Amino acid sequence: MSIIKADKESIAQAAQIIKLGGLVAFPTETVYGLGADGLNPIAVAKIFEAKKRPAFNPLILHIAKKEALMELAELADQRIDLLIKKFWPGPLTLVLPKKRIVPDIVTSGNPTVAIRMPNHPVALQLIEASGTPIAAPSANRFGHLSPTEAKHVKKYIGPKVDIILDGGKCSVGVESTIIQFHENELYLLRPGGLAKEEIEKEIGKIKIGKSAKNKPTAPGQLPFHYSPNTTLRFYSDKLLDKKKKIGVLFFEQNKLNFPFASVKVLSKKGDLREAAANLFSHLHDLEKENLDLILVEPIENKGLGRAIMDRLKKASSRWNKATRVQ
Ligand code: TXA
Ligand code: MG
């Protein structure tokens, strides 16, 4: 495995690897993806292996042209049309009834498939040059922090991928928002890089949570996810212990007079976009510092704050007694 700067030549080389059934890590505007030919079941199986991802968790297919959607899924509703026109390419994934061409391993046997068109030139060129939809989850080990830089990919799954295309830091920094169309309703399955409010401006109210038939396997329904290897908790006075090496993640500024071992701020301007873009890279940096504890400040659950809080809640729930995994 090697990290290679993404350019015309390395993208062509990576596309060749995809065509031959290999694994390519590549940048998108949200997080780095771990890609394989989405129509080749054996190549897709390698993704599950590399990530140690349970087979019940389906993958997103990435396309480079809107027309490619018609080959993979049924366009079930006019509202979906509107969303595509407005937000693709961009951090919006649509879960739609699948067509037969999509292998079961991609959808974990579900009759639906998740599809998105990423807004990143490297991702789009790679998909185009590969001539196939690219199945890609986030390029991390299952359950761990998401990768927003090439070095994060290397740390978690480096030896398992054939090539890592380096396209710099991801500009959005949290995964795509996932919307499912089911029985005439639209459901938000995962808050992400496109705020729910933006979507509702276009198509009216959407429901939060799982649709009746959706198995409880979307990331939002797993007990933990996105966790650093260090205990992470929401800030509370009771957790401040001077004997411990504590790192802290604030939204706008350090509000506490305490000798923290490390202090990170998501956005000095209090800008939610900047905060989302910095979230995982700050958590990766804190994880490296061998701290006893990471404390995080809760932020308001609106706009991109909803996606940030979702990631932080899941990261912290790993350390609750009921769901502890280590
Ligand atoms: O921003 C993103 O979406 C990134 C980049 C690489 O595109 N990808 C990403 O993939 O976050 P992943 O696999 O880490 O998360 C996608 C989630 C899965 O956990 C899965 O539960 C949900 O999408 N999903 C996929 N197909 C689905 C389906 N048919 N029904 C319901 N949920 C689905
Ligand atoms: Mg993921």
GROMACS .gro file of C-alpha atoms and ligand atoms in nm, residues 51 53 137-138 140 146 175 190 225-226, ligand 2:
model
   11
   51LYS     CA    1  -1.296  -0.295   0.755
   53ARG     CA    2  -1.745  -0.471   0.899
  137PRO     CA    3  -1.791   0.292   0.310
  138SER     CA    4  -1.577   0.529   0.514
  140ASN     CA    5  -1.176   0.331   0.871
  146SER     CA    6  -1.388   0.835   1.040
  175GLU     CA    7  -2.050   1.164   0.634
  190ARG     CA    8  -2.847   0.951   0.928
  225HIS     CA    9  -1.978   0.410   1.625
  226TYR     CA   10  -1.715   0.670   1.536
  328MG      MG   11  -1.868   0.466   0.835
   0.00000   0.00000   0.00000
